[in-house]
Every structure is written in structure tokens, then in C-alpha cells.
Amino acid sequence: MTTIGQFMSTAFEIDQQQQQIDALTAQIKQLQHQLQQEQQRRQELEHQLYETSIEPHIFACPNDLCTMLRLFSDRIDDGFLLLDHRGYVITINHILASWLNISPAQMYQQHWFLLLTEHRCAFPSALIEQSLHDSQAHQRLEHYITTDGQTWTLDIQTMPLALSDTPMTVLIVHVINRTEQRLKQALLAQSERFAANETLAITMAHELNTPLQSIQNCLYLARRVTNAQLDDYLDTAEHEIERMSSIVHQLLHLYHPDSSKPALLQVNDQVERVLLFTGSILMRRGIRVRHELTPQLPTLWARADHITQALTNVILLLASSMQPGDTLLLRTWTGRHVSSRHDVLVIDVIDTAYAWRMHQQRIATPSAAQTLIEQEQFQLGLTVSQHIIYQNSGQITSQAIDNSSLVVSLSLPLDNTMPNP
């Protein structure tokens, strides 16, 4: 009887434990279901946050962070822009809107790049596009041609805002107008150059004044002496004139060092040498460089420093109007000159983005006078290089190819087998 009672008691305890296990299992299943629902809801929220437009969430509340940023940014003198991850305008302050000559109300919830295209605004936005693409902060000085034709220097800074381990949600763009600061720096540099020129002029006047006084005294005394003494005074005057000539030549040599002698040159070597010491300048400006150098080019007689100087001038002249990301192409080849019918070796320096940049500039500033001024400045910049190449029996030509690029060609005759005089 005792054994049966113990067995019944044990069976009852087992039944209670089974009920407890069943209850715990039901709770676990319920928790799992709730967890799955929570995960599903979280995924839906994340999908809405990062895959759909965020501006309805932002503009729904008038007292949110967006409004605070707009109110704050309207009190500063810098430009402020807030974009979503797709490039739509969340907020823009009145300063930046006035620079673009567009009302802020017209820009809210509009796509930034389509907005600029619609209003034909040439605001530099390459840095903004880069940050939207790589979700990284960037900063760079850019030139901006305003609607009234002025050229400003803008310091553009981009900073993406992202949650931890999530895609970028918004992009802050801070724009500072550095035009006045750069102008003051240029005026300061100009005043320093004027001061240096003044010092140079005073030094030159002092150095030339002494021999001039000696010549004047010699000529004064030459009128009152015998023929034997006259020769001595004239010799002294000649010596002082030679000394003046030497002083002037020393001043000239400060800016025009002695030229190298003509020699047989490998033009490809000269091109690579020029790229070596201009590469850092082009790199700082964000300009990419490619070269297509024809192998085994024939040698030619020329002055190495002349070719180096002319090619450097052309490269820097083209680079001065190029934008970060543009490509500069250098190409060497041989052929027959169209007019002279002589075999020539040609160095082409090509701005591959010229046509696109001119198109953008015509949209921003559709002024024929402005274009003419820039063309005259470009031709003026080529004048020095043309004179140098002419001394080596060559010539420089420039040609703008429609819908493509600007090509500056340095042509040197291959039949110039004797050293230049």
C-alpha cells in the first residue's frame, strides 16, 4: 500500500512538472513569436528609414532638429545646406539661397542637382556628389561664377551624419565665402612684390649711379686735357660703361638663366622629366594625368631647357582652367606638317574636359564678351611658349575640337639636323 501511494505521489509530481514544462514551452513560443514580430517591425522601420524618402518624417514636425538647424543657420554669415541620402534638400539657409539667386521655399524637398540644372546655376557640387557617393567628409576650395558674372572662391565642407553601422541618412554642407580673404592675400602678395621691386630699383639706381658719375667726370675732364690724357679718360669711361652693362646683365640673369646648348634630344625623356616636377602641382589640384608616348621616336636637335620651359608653360596654362577630376593627356607622335610638308615631331597637350567645361560655363555665363576675354588670355599665355619654340624652328598651335577637348600642339622639325645658332 505504501509503495502504491509513493508511486501515485511520484506520478502526480511528474504530471505537475510536465505541466510546468508545457507552460514554459508555451511562454517560450510566445516570446519567440513576439521576438519575430519585433524583428519584423524593426526591419520595416529600417526599410522605411533608409529605402524611402526621409523628408516626410522630418517635415512632419515643425519643432524637430531640422527646424532648429535652419533657424540657427539663418543667423550665421556662411552658407548652410542639409540634404538627405538621395540628394533632396531638407533645409537651406537664406545666405546660400541668396548666393544661388533662388528662393528657399522653391528648394525644399527638391533634388539638389536637378534644381541647379533647372535654374541654370553653376554652383560647384562635385564635392557634394562625392560625399553622397562615398559617405565621407570632404573639404575643398572651389570657384563659383555668380549670376552677375563675379567669380567667388568658396570653401566647401561636407559632413555626412550616420547612425552606427548604418547607411548615411543626411549630409551637412557648410560653405564659406573666401573671396575677400583671397583678395586680401593677393593684395598683400602684390604689395610685397612692389616692395621687392622698389628695393631692386633702389639698388640698381645706386649701382648704376657710381659709374655714371665716373663717365660724366671723365667726359668733363676730356674737354680740358691733351690728347695723351684724353685716351686715359676715354679708357676709364669705356670701363665704366662695361661695368654698367655687366650690372644690367646680372639683373637680367636673375630671371633669364643662360640657355643650354643645342643637342640631340629624346623628346619622350623630356616629357617624362617635365611631368616629374609638374606632377605634384597637378596632383594638388586634383587633375589626373595620362600619357601616350610613341616608343622609339627619332632624336632631334633642340635646346633642352627651351623644350622643358615651353612644355611646362603649356601644361600649367591648361591646368589653370581645369577642375578637380579632369584629365590632362600628353601624347607624342611623328607626321608630316600640312603647310610646310616637312616631317615633324609633335607633342600634344590635351585638356580632355574642355568642351564639357565650356558648355557648363556658357550655361552659367552666356556672355560672348566673357568668352572672348578668356580666349585672349589663353592666347596671351601661349605667346611666351611660342617664342621659345620658334627659336628651335618649331611652332605651337591650339585647336578646340567640338564636343571633345582642347589640343595644344608643339611641333618640332625632324630635318633640323644641325644645332641651332
mmCIF file of N, CA and C in Angstrom, residues 248-365:
data_model
loop_
_atom_site.group_PDB
_atom_site.id
_atom_site.type_symbol
_atom_site.label_atom_id
_atom_site.label_comp_id
_atom_site.label_asym_id
_atom_site.label_seq_id
_atom_site.Cartn_x
_atom_site.Cartn_y
_atom_site.Cartn_z
ATOM 1 N N VAL A 248 73.571 95.370 -65.569
ATOM 2 C CA VAL A 248 72.270 95.136 -66.210
ATOM 3 C C VAL A 248 72.102 93.664 -66.566
ATOM 4 N N HIS A 249 73.176 93.043 -67.093
ATOM 5 C CA HIS A 249 73.098 91.629 -67.451
ATOM 6 C C HIS A 249 72.893 90.749 -66.216
ATOM 7 N N GLN A 250 73.510 91.137 -65.104
ATOM 8 C CA GLN A 250 73.300 90.368 -63.878
ATOM 9 C C GLN A 250 71.838 90.434 -63.436
ATOM 10 N N LEU A 251 71.219 91.607 -63.601
ATOM 11 C CA LEU A 251 69.803 91.725 -63.270
ATOM 12 C C LEU A 251 68.945 90.869 -64.196
ATOM 13 N N LEU A 252 69.291 90.857 -65.470
ATOM 14 C CA LEU A 252 68.541 90.033 -66.419
ATOM 15 C C LEU A 252 68.698 88.556 -66.112
ATOM 16 N N HIS A 253 69.889 88.167 -65.667
ATOM 17 C CA HIS A 253 70.140 86.750 -65.399
ATOM 18 C C HIS A 253 69.361 86.247 -64.188
ATOM 19 N N LEU A 254 68.869 87.196 -63.352
ATOM 20 C CA LEU A 254 68.025 86.761 -62.245
ATOM 21 C C LEU A 254 66.754 86.087 -62.751
ATOM 22 N N TYR A 255 66.301 86.508 -63.928
ATOM 23 C CA TYR A 255 65.044 85.991 -64.470
ATOM 24 C C TYR A 255 65.235 85.133 -65.710
ATOM 25 N N HIS A 256 66.383 85.273 -66.378
ATOM 26 C CA HIS A 256 66.640 84.504 -67.598
ATOM 27 C C HIS A 256 68.013 83.858 -67.497
ATOM 28 N N PRO A 257 68.111 82.668 -66.895
ATOM 29 C CA PRO A 257 69.401 81.989 -66.800
ATOM 30 C C PRO A 257 69.933 81.639 -68.182
ATOM 31 N N ASP A 258 71.232 81.363 -68.234
ATOM 32 C CA ASP A 258 71.854 81.007 -69.505
ATOM 33 C C ASP A 258 71.194 79.774 -70.098
ATOM 34 N N SER A 259 70.935 79.809 -71.404
ATOM 35 C CA SER A 259 70.308 78.690 -72.077
ATOM 36 C C SER A 259 71.310 77.577 -72.297
ATOM 37 N N SER A 260 70.791 76.356 -72.332
ATOM 38 C CA SER A 260 71.648 75.222 -72.638
ATOM 39 C C SER A 260 71.990 75.228 -74.119
ATOM 40 N N LYS A 261 73.029 74.502 -74.471
ATOM 41 C CA LYS A 261 73.439 74.426 -75.865
ATOM 42 C C LYS A 261 72.563 73.418 -76.594
ATOM 43 N N PRO A 262 72.393 73.600 -77.913
ATOM 44 C CA PRO A 262 71.619 72.622 -78.688
ATOM 45 C C PRO A 262 72.270 71.245 -78.624
ATOM 46 N N ALA A 263 71.447 70.219 -78.570
ATOM 47 C CA ALA A 263 71.945 68.845 -78.507
ATOM 48 C C ALA A 263 70.858 67.915 -79.025
ATOM 49 N N LEU A 264 71.246 66.665 -79.297
ATOM 50 C CA LEU A 264 70.276 65.660 -79.705
ATOM 51 C C LEU A 264 69.411 65.272 -78.502
ATOM 52 N N LEU A 265 68.099 65.366 -78.663
ATOM 53 C CA LEU A 265 67.187 65.130 -77.544
ATOM 54 C C LEU A 265 66.266 63.951 -77.825
ATOM 55 N N GLN A 266 65.973 63.210 -76.758
ATOM 56 C CA GLN A 266 64.895 62.233 -76.775
ATOM 57 C C GLN A 266 63.665 62.926 -76.181
ATOM 58 N N VAL A 267 62.701 63.232 -77.025
ATOM 59 C CA VAL A 267 61.562 64.042 -76.588
ATOM 60 C C VAL A 267 60.758 63.341 -75.496
ATOM 61 N N ASN A 268 60.603 62.027 -75.590
ATOM 62 C CA ASN A 268 59.857 61.306 -74.547
ATOM 63 C C ASN A 268 60.499 61.487 -73.176
ATOM 64 N N ASP A 269 61.842 61.503 -73.150
ATOM 65 C CA ASP A 269 62.538 61.732 -71.879
ATOM 66 C C ASP A 269 62.235 63.123 -71.343
ATOM 67 N N GLN A 270 62.165 64.121 -72.246
ATOM 68 C CA GLN A 270 61.857 65.482 -71.818
ATOM 69 C C GLN A 270 60.434 65.562 -71.258
ATOM 70 N N VAL A 271 59.499 64.879 -71.906
ATOM 71 C CA VAL A 271 58.109 64.894 -71.436
ATOM 72 C C VAL A 271 58.009 64.280 -70.041
ATOM 73 N N GLU A 272 58.652 63.142 -69.841
ATOM 74 C CA GLU A 272 58.600 62.486 -68.532
ATOM 75 C C GLU A 272 59.293 63.331 -67.465
ATOM 76 N N ARG A 273 60.349 64.048 -67.855
ATOM 77 C CA ARG A 273 61.040 64.909 -66.895
ATOM 78 C C ARG A 273 60.135 66.072 -66.473
ATOM 79 N N VAL A 274 59.426 66.644 -67.430
ATOM 80 C CA VAL A 274 58.510 67.742 -67.107
ATOM 81 C C VAL A 274 57.371 67.251 -66.211
ATOM 82 N N LEU A 275 56.837 66.069 -66.520
ATOM 83 C CA LEU A 275 55.764 65.509 -65.690
ATOM 84 C C LEU A 275 56.250 65.219 -64.278
ATOM 85 N N LEU A 276 57.532 64.946 -64.146
ATOM 86 C CA LEU A 276 58.079 64.629 -62.832
ATOM 87 C C LEU A 276 57.986 65.822 -61.894
ATOM 88 N N PHE A 277 58.327 67.032 -62.405
ATOM 89 C CA PHE A 277 58.301 68.173 -61.492
ATOM 90 C C PHE A 277 57.031 69.007 -61.596
ATOM 91 N N THR A 278 56.124 68.690 -62.527
ATOM 92 C CA THR A 278 54.799 69.326 -62.515
ATOM 93 C C THR A 278 53.735 68.415 -61.912
ATOM 94 N N GLY A 279 54.100 67.143 -61.680
ATOM 95 C CA GLY A 279 53.123 66.184 -61.172
ATOM 96 C C GLY A 279 52.541 66.567 -59.830
ATOM 97 N N SER A 280 53.386 67.116 -58.936
ATOM 98 C CA SER A 280 52.884 67.480 -57.609
ATOM 99 C C SER A 280 51.874 68.625 -57.691
ATOM 100 N N ILE A 281 52.106 69.570 -58.617
ATOM 101 C CA ILE A 281 51.165 70.684 -58.790
ATOM 102 C C ILE A 281 49.821 70.168 -59.295
ATOM 103 N N LEU A 282 49.883 69.298 -60.304
ATOM 104 C CA LEU A 282 48.651 68.743 -60.863
ATOM 105 C C LEU A 282 47.922 67.882 -59.834
ATOM 106 N N MET A 283 48.680 67.155 -59.023
ATOM 107 C CA MET A 283 48.066 66.289 -58.011
ATOM 108 C C MET A 283 47.325 67.124 -56.971
ATOM 109 N N ARG A 284 47.942 68.235 -56.530
ATOM 110 C CA ARG A 284 47.287 69.096 -55.543
ATOM 111 C C ARG A 284 45.984 69.682 -56.090
ATOM 112 N N ARG A 285 45.935 69.898 -57.383
ATOM 113 C CA ARG A 285 44.723 70.445 -57.993
ATOM 114 C C ARG A 285 43.714 69.367 -58.351
ATOM 115 N N GLY A 286 44.057 68.105 -58.090
ATOM 116 C CA GLY A 286 43.130 67.013 -58.371
ATOM 117 C C GLY A 286 43.001 66.675 -59.837
ATOM 118 N N ILE A 287 44.012 67.010 -60.635
ATOM 119 C CA ILE A 287 43.986 66.755 -62.082
ATOM 120 C C ILE A 287 44.702 65.441 -62.370
ATOM 121 N N ARG A 288 44.009 64.557 -63.078
ATOM 122 C CA ARG A 288 44.610 63.279 -63.467
ATOM 123 C C ARG A 288 45.451 63.472 -64.730
ATOM 124 N N VAL A 289 46.539 62.692 -64.836
ATOM 125 C CA VAL A 289 47.456 62.802 -65.978
ATOM 126 C C VAL A 289 47.590 61.443 -66.647
ATOM 127 N N ARG A 290 47.415 61.429 -67.958
ATOM 128 C CA ARG A 290 47.687 60.233 -68.758
ATOM 129 C C ARG A 290 48.662 60.612 -69.868
ATOM 130 N N HIS A 291 49.470 59.667 -70.305
ATOM 131 C CA HIS A 291 50.357 59.947 -71.437
ATOM 132 C C HIS A 291 50.388 58.767 -72.388
ATOM 133 N N GLU A 292 50.422 59.107 -73.671
ATOM 134 C CA GLU A 292 50.519 58.132 -74.747
ATOM 135 C C GLU A 292 51.742 58.498 -75.584
ATOM 136 N N LEU A 293 52.904 58.022 -75.161
ATOM 137 C CA LEU A 293 54.174 58.384 -75.788
ATOM 138 C C LEU A 293 54.561 57.308 -76.793
ATOM 139 N N THR A 294 54.717 57.717 -78.040
ATOM 140 C CA THR A 294 55.109 56.778 -79.086
ATOM 141 C C THR A 294 56.530 56.287 -78.824
ATOM 142 N N PRO A 295 56.750 54.989 -78.738
ATOM 143 C CA PRO A 295 58.103 54.483 -78.447
ATOM 144 C C PRO A 295 59.041 54.669 -79.635
ATOM 145 N N GLN A 296 60.354 54.719 -79.319
ATOM 146 C CA GLN A 296 61.418 54.780 -80.322
ATOM 147 C C GLN A 296 61.235 55.960 -81.272
ATOM 148 N N LEU A 297 60.959 57.135 -80.712
ATOM 149 C CA LEU A 297 60.891 58.345 -81.530
ATOM 150 C C LEU A 297 62.282 58.744 -81.997
ATOM 151 N N PRO A 298 62.412 59.345 -83.183
ATOM 152 C CA PRO A 298 63.726 59.825 -83.624
ATOM 153 C C PRO A 298 64.185 60.999 -82.768
ATOM 154 N N THR A 299 65.489 61.154 -82.637
ATOM 155 C CA THR A 299 66.039 62.288 -81.894
ATOM 156 C C THR A 299 66.021 63.534 -82.773
ATOM 157 N N LEU A 300 66.114 64.704 -82.145
ATOM 158 C CA LEU A 300 66.173 65.957 -82.906
ATOM 159 C C LEU A 300 67.066 66.950 -82.180
ATOM 160 N N TRP A 301 67.570 67.918 -82.950
ATOM 161 C CA TRP A 301 68.412 68.956 -82.371
ATOM 162 C C TRP A 301 67.520 70.028 -81.762
ATOM 163 N N ALA A 302 67.740 70.333 -80.500
ATOM 164 C CA ALA A 302 66.997 71.398 -79.823
ATOM 165 C C ALA A 302 67.678 71.704 -78.500
ATOM 166 N N ARG A 303 67.281 72.816 -77.913
ATOM 167 C CA ARG A 303 67.787 73.174 -76.586
ATOM 168 C C ARG A 303 66.864 72.554 -75.536
ATOM 169 N N ALA A 304 67.450 71.746 -74.667
ATOM 170 C CA ALA A 304 66.649 71.001 -73.692
ATOM 171 C C ALA A 304 65.857 71.931 -72.777
ATOM 172 N N ASP A 305 66.504 73.021 -72.312
ATOM 173 C CA ASP A 305 65.791 73.919 -71.386
ATOM 174 C C ASP A 305 64.659 74.652 -72.090
ATOM 175 N N HIS A 306 64.802 74.895 -73.421
ATOM 176 C CA HIS A 306 63.717 75.539 -74.159
ATOM 177 C C HIS A 306 62.489 74.628 -74.228
ATOM 178 N N ILE A 307 62.725 73.360 -74.571
ATOM 179 C CA ILE A 307 61.605 72.422 -74.670
ATOM 180 C C ILE A 307 60.948 72.235 -73.300
ATOM 181 N N THR A 308 61.778 72.118 -72.265
ATOM 182 C CA THR A 308 61.247 71.948 -70.909
ATOM 183 C C THR A 308 60.399 73.142 -70.492
ATOM 184 N N GLN A 309 60.915 74.368 -70.744
ATOM 185 C CA GLN A 309 60.197 75.572 -70.337
ATOM 186 C C GLN A 309 58.891 75.732 -71.101
ATOM 187 N N ALA A 310 58.924 75.517 -72.416
ATOM 188 C CA ALA A 310 57.714 75.687 -73.226
ATOM 189 C C ALA A 310 56.650 74.666 -72.840
ATOM 190 N N LEU A 311 57.062 73.405 -72.665
ATOM 191 C CA LEU A 311 56.102 72.360 -72.308
ATOM 192 C C LEU A 311 55.520 72.601 -70.916
ATOM 193 N N THR A 312 56.359 73.039 -69.981
ATOM 194 C CA THR A 312 55.876 73.352 -68.630
ATOM 195 C C THR A 312 54.856 74.483 -68.667
ATOM 196 N N ASN A 313 55.154 75.533 -69.454
ATOM 197 C CA ASN A 313 54.220 76.653 -69.566
ATOM 198 C C ASN A 313 52.863 76.205 -70.094
ATOM 199 N N VAL A 314 52.875 75.353 -71.119
ATOM 200 C CA VAL A 314 51.617 74.897 -71.723
ATOM 201 C C VAL A 314 50.824 74.047 -70.731
ATOM 202 N N ILE A 315 51.500 73.131 -70.033
ATOM 203 C CA ILE A 315 50.813 72.265 -69.069
ATOM 204 C C ILE A 315 50.164 73.095 -67.962
ATOM 205 N N LEU A 316 50.921 74.034 -67.395
ATOM 206 C CA LEU A 316 50.377 74.842 -66.302
ATOM 207 C C LEU A 316 49.293 75.790 -66.797
ATOM 208 N N LEU A 317 49.413 76.255 -68.056
ATOM 209 C CA LEU A 317 48.384 77.130 -68.622
ATOM 210 C C LEU A 317 47.056 76.394 -68.750
ATOM 211 N N LEU A 318 47.093 75.171 -69.258
ATOM 212 C CA LEU A 318 45.861 74.386 -69.369
ATOM 213 C C LEU A 318 45.330 73.999 -67.987
ATOM 214 N N ALA A 319 46.241 73.619 -67.083
ATOM 215 C CA ALA A 319 45.815 73.183 -65.750
ATOM 216 C C ALA A 319 45.155 74.311 -64.965
ATOM 217 N N SER A 320 45.523 75.567 -65.263
ATOM 218 C CA SER A 320 44.965 76.692 -64.508
ATOM 219 C C SER A 320 43.461 76.839 -64.703
ATOM 220 N N SER A 321 42.930 76.337 -65.814
ATOM 221 C CA SER A 321 41.489 76.440 -66.064
ATOM 222 C C SER A 321 40.762 75.118 -65.874
ATOM 223 N N MET A 322 41.488 74.051 -65.499
ATOM 224 C CA MET A 322 40.865 72.740 -65.323
ATOM 225 C C MET A 322 40.324 72.593 -63.905
ATOM 226 N N GLN A 323 39.396 71.678 -63.740
ATOM 227 C CA GLN A 323 38.768 71.436 -62.448
ATOM 228 C C GLN A 323 39.227 70.095 -61.888
ATOM 229 N N PRO A 324 39.142 69.932 -60.568
ATOM 230 C CA PRO A 324 39.499 68.628 -59.981
ATOM 231 C C PRO A 324 38.704 67.495 -60.623
ATOM 232 N N GLY A 325 39.404 66.433 -60.938
ATOM 233 C CA GLY A 325 38.777 65.299 -61.602
ATOM 234 C C GLY A 325 38.958 65.289 -63.103
ATOM 235 N N ASP A 326 39.340 66.443 -63.696
ATOM 236 C CA ASP A 326 39.603 66.487 -65.137
ATOM 237 C C ASP A 326 40.888 65.722 -65.467
ATOM 238 N N THR A 327 41.020 65.334 -66.730
ATOM 239 C CA THR A 327 42.174 64.551 -67.172
ATOM 240 C C THR A 327 42.979 65.342 -68.194
ATOM 241 N N LEU A 328 44.296 65.402 -67.973
ATOM 242 C CA LEU A 328 45.233 66.018 -68.909
ATOM 243 C C LEU A 328 45.997 64.900 -69.612
ATOM 244 N N LEU A 329 45.954 64.910 -70.944
ATOM 245 C CA LEU A 329 46.582 63.854 -71.745
ATOM 246 C C LEU A 329 47.777 64.428 -72.495
ATOM 247 N N LEU A 330 48.938 63.761 -72.402
ATOM 248 C CA LEU A 330 50.127 64.123 -73.168
ATOM 249 C C LEU A 330 50.411 63.014 -74.172
ATOM 250 N N ARG A 331 50.654 63.428 -75.423
ATOM 251 C CA ARG A 331 50.827 62.458 -76.494
ATOM 252 C C ARG A 331 51.963 62.912 -77.399
ATOM 253 N N THR A 332 52.819 61.986 -77.823
ATOM 254 C CA THR A 332 53.886 62.286 -78.783
ATOM 255 C C THR A 332 53.700 61.425 -80.020
ATOM 256 N N TRP A 333 54.000 62.000 -81.175
ATOM 257 C CA TRP A 333 53.875 61.271 -82.434
ATOM 258 C C TRP A 333 54.655 62.008 -83.518
ATOM 259 N N THR A 334 54.871 61.352 -84.627
ATOM 260 C CA THR A 334 55.559 61.951 -85.773
ATOM 261 C C THR A 334 54.629 61.944 -86.973
ATOM 262 N N GLY A 335 54.815 62.929 -87.852
ATOM 263 C CA GLY A 335 53.996 63.022 -89.059
ATOM 264 C C GLY A 335 54.531 64.094 -89.974
ATOM 265 N N ARG A 336 53.748 64.454 -90.978
ATOM 266 C CA ARG A 336 54.144 65.469 -91.946
ATOM 267 C C ARG A 336 53.305 66.714 -91.733
ATOM 268 N N HIS A 337 53.988 67.849 -91.626
ATOM 269 C CA HIS A 337 53.306 69.113 -91.419
ATOM 270 C C HIS A 337 52.478 69.460 -92.649
ATOM 271 N N VAL A 338 51.253 69.927 -92.416
ATOM 272 C CA VAL A 338 50.322 70.147 -93.524
ATOM 273 C C VAL A 338 50.811 71.235 -94.466
ATOM 274 N N SER A 339 51.281 72.367 -93.920
ATOM 275 C CA SER A 339 51.645 73.504 -94.769
ATOM 276 C C SER A 339 53.080 73.433 -95.274
ATOM 277 N N SER A 340 54.028 73.065 -94.399
ATOM 278 C CA SER A 340 55.439 73.056 -94.797
ATOM 279 C C SER A 340 55.866 71.768 -95.478
ATOM 280 N N ARG A 341 55.062 70.709 -95.341
ATOM 281 C CA ARG A 341 55.386 69.398 -95.918
ATOM 282 C C ARG A 341 56.665 68.808 -95.347
ATOM 283 N N HIS A 342 57.060 69.241 -94.159
ATOM 284 C CA HIS A 342 58.249 68.706 -93.502
ATOM 285 C C HIS A 342 57.829 67.665 -92.469
ATOM 286 N N ASP A 343 58.726 66.710 -92.235
ATOM 287 C CA ASP A 343 58.483 65.746 -91.165
ATOM 288 C C ASP A 343 58.669 66.438 -89.817
ATOM 289 N N VAL A 344 57.712 66.247 -88.925
ATOM 290 C CA VAL A 344 57.759 66.921 -87.629
ATOM 291 C C VAL A 344 57.517 65.912 -86.520
ATOM 292 N N LEU A 345 58.027 66.261 -85.346
ATOM 293 C CA LEU A 345 57.738 65.524 -84.123
ATOM 294 C C LEU A 345 56.813 66.406 -83.298
ATOM 295 N N VAL A 346 55.693 65.857 -82.857
ATOM 296 C CA VAL A 346 54.644 66.654 -82.224
ATOM 297 C C VAL A 346 54.426 66.187 -80.784
ATOM 298 N N ILE A 347 54.329 67.168 -79.886
ATOM 299 C CA ILE A 347 53.919 66.919 -78.501
ATOM 300 C C ILE A 347 52.543 67.548 -78.325
ATOM 301 N N ASP A 348 51.529 66.726 -78.105
ATOM 302 C CA ASP A 348 50.170 67.215 -77.875
ATOM 303 C C ASP A 348 49.887 67.266 -76.377
ATOM 304 N N VAL A 349 49.410 68.409 -75.902
ATOM 305 C CA VAL A 349 48.931 68.554 -74.522
ATOM 306 C C VAL A 349 47.428 68.791 -74.622
ATOM 307 N N ILE A 350 46.624 67.874 -74.067
ATOM 308 C CA ILE A 350 45.189 67.844 -74.345
ATOM 309 C C ILE A 350 44.389 67.979 -73.049
ATOM 310 N N ASP A 351 43.522 68.986 -73.018
ATOM 311 C CA ASP A 351 42.538 69.140 -71.946
ATOM 312 C C ASP A 351 41.284 68.386 -72.386
ATOM 313 N N THR A 352 41.076 67.184 -71.848
ATOM 314 C CA THR A 352 40.005 66.315 -72.335
ATOM 315 C C THR A 352 38.617 66.762 -71.887
ATOM 316 N N ALA A 353 38.540 67.636 -70.883
ATOM 317 C CA ALA A 353 37.229 68.067 -70.366
ATOM 318 C C ALA A 353 36.873 69.479 -70.808
ATOM 319 N N TYR A 354 37.587 70.009 -71.796
ATOM 320 C CA TYR A 354 37.414 71.406 -72.195
ATOM 321 C C TYR A 354 35.995 71.682 -72.685
ATOM 322 N N ALA A 355 35.488 70.832 -73.600
ATOM 323 C CA ALA A 355 34.177 71.087 -74.202
ATOM 324 C C ALA A 355 33.071 71.064 -73.150
ATOM 325 N N TRP A 356 33.106 70.075 -72.254
ATOM 326 C CA TRP A 356 32.083 69.991 -71.209
ATOM 327 C C TRP A 356 32.148 71.205 -70.294
ATOM 328 N N ARG A 357 33.367 71.632 -69.951
ATOM 329 C CA ARG A 357 33.517 72.776 -69.049
ATOM 330 C C ARG A 357 33.021 74.062 -69.711
ATOM 331 N N MET A 358 33.315 74.242 -71.002
ATOM 332 C CA MET A 358 32.830 75.419 -71.716
ATOM 333 C C MET A 358 31.302 75.415 -71.811
ATOM 334 N N HIS A 359 30.719 74.227 -71.981
ATOM 335 C CA HIS A 359 29.257 74.128 -72.032
ATOM 336 C C HIS A 359 28.648 74.567 -70.699
ATOM 337 N N GLN A 360 29.222 74.087 -69.597
ATOM 338 C CA GLN A 360 28.731 74.480 -68.279
ATOM 339 C C GLN A 360 28.909 75.972 -68.047
ATOM 340 N N GLN A 361 30.022 76.517 -68.539
ATOM 341 C CA GLN A 361 30.284 77.942 -68.333
ATOM 342 C C GLN A 361 29.328 78.794 -69.167
ATOM 343 N N ARG A 362 29.000 78.333 -70.379
ATOM 344 C CA ARG A 362 28.048 79.085 -71.200
ATOM 345 C C ARG A 362 26.665 79.097 -70.559
ATOM 346 N N ILE A 363 26.315 77.999 -69.893
ATOM 347 C CA ILE A 363 25.035 77.966 -69.182
ATOM 348 C C ILE A 363 25.047 78.962 -68.026
ATOM 349 N N ALA A 364 26.178 78.993 -67.305
ATOM 350 C CA ALA A 364 26.272 79.876 -66.132
ATOM 351 C C ALA A 364 26.419 81.328 -66.544
ATOM 352 N N THR A 365 27.270 81.596 -67.551
ATOM 353 C CA THR A 365 27.545 82.962 -68.000
ATOM 354 C C THR A 365 27.460 83.006 -69.517
#
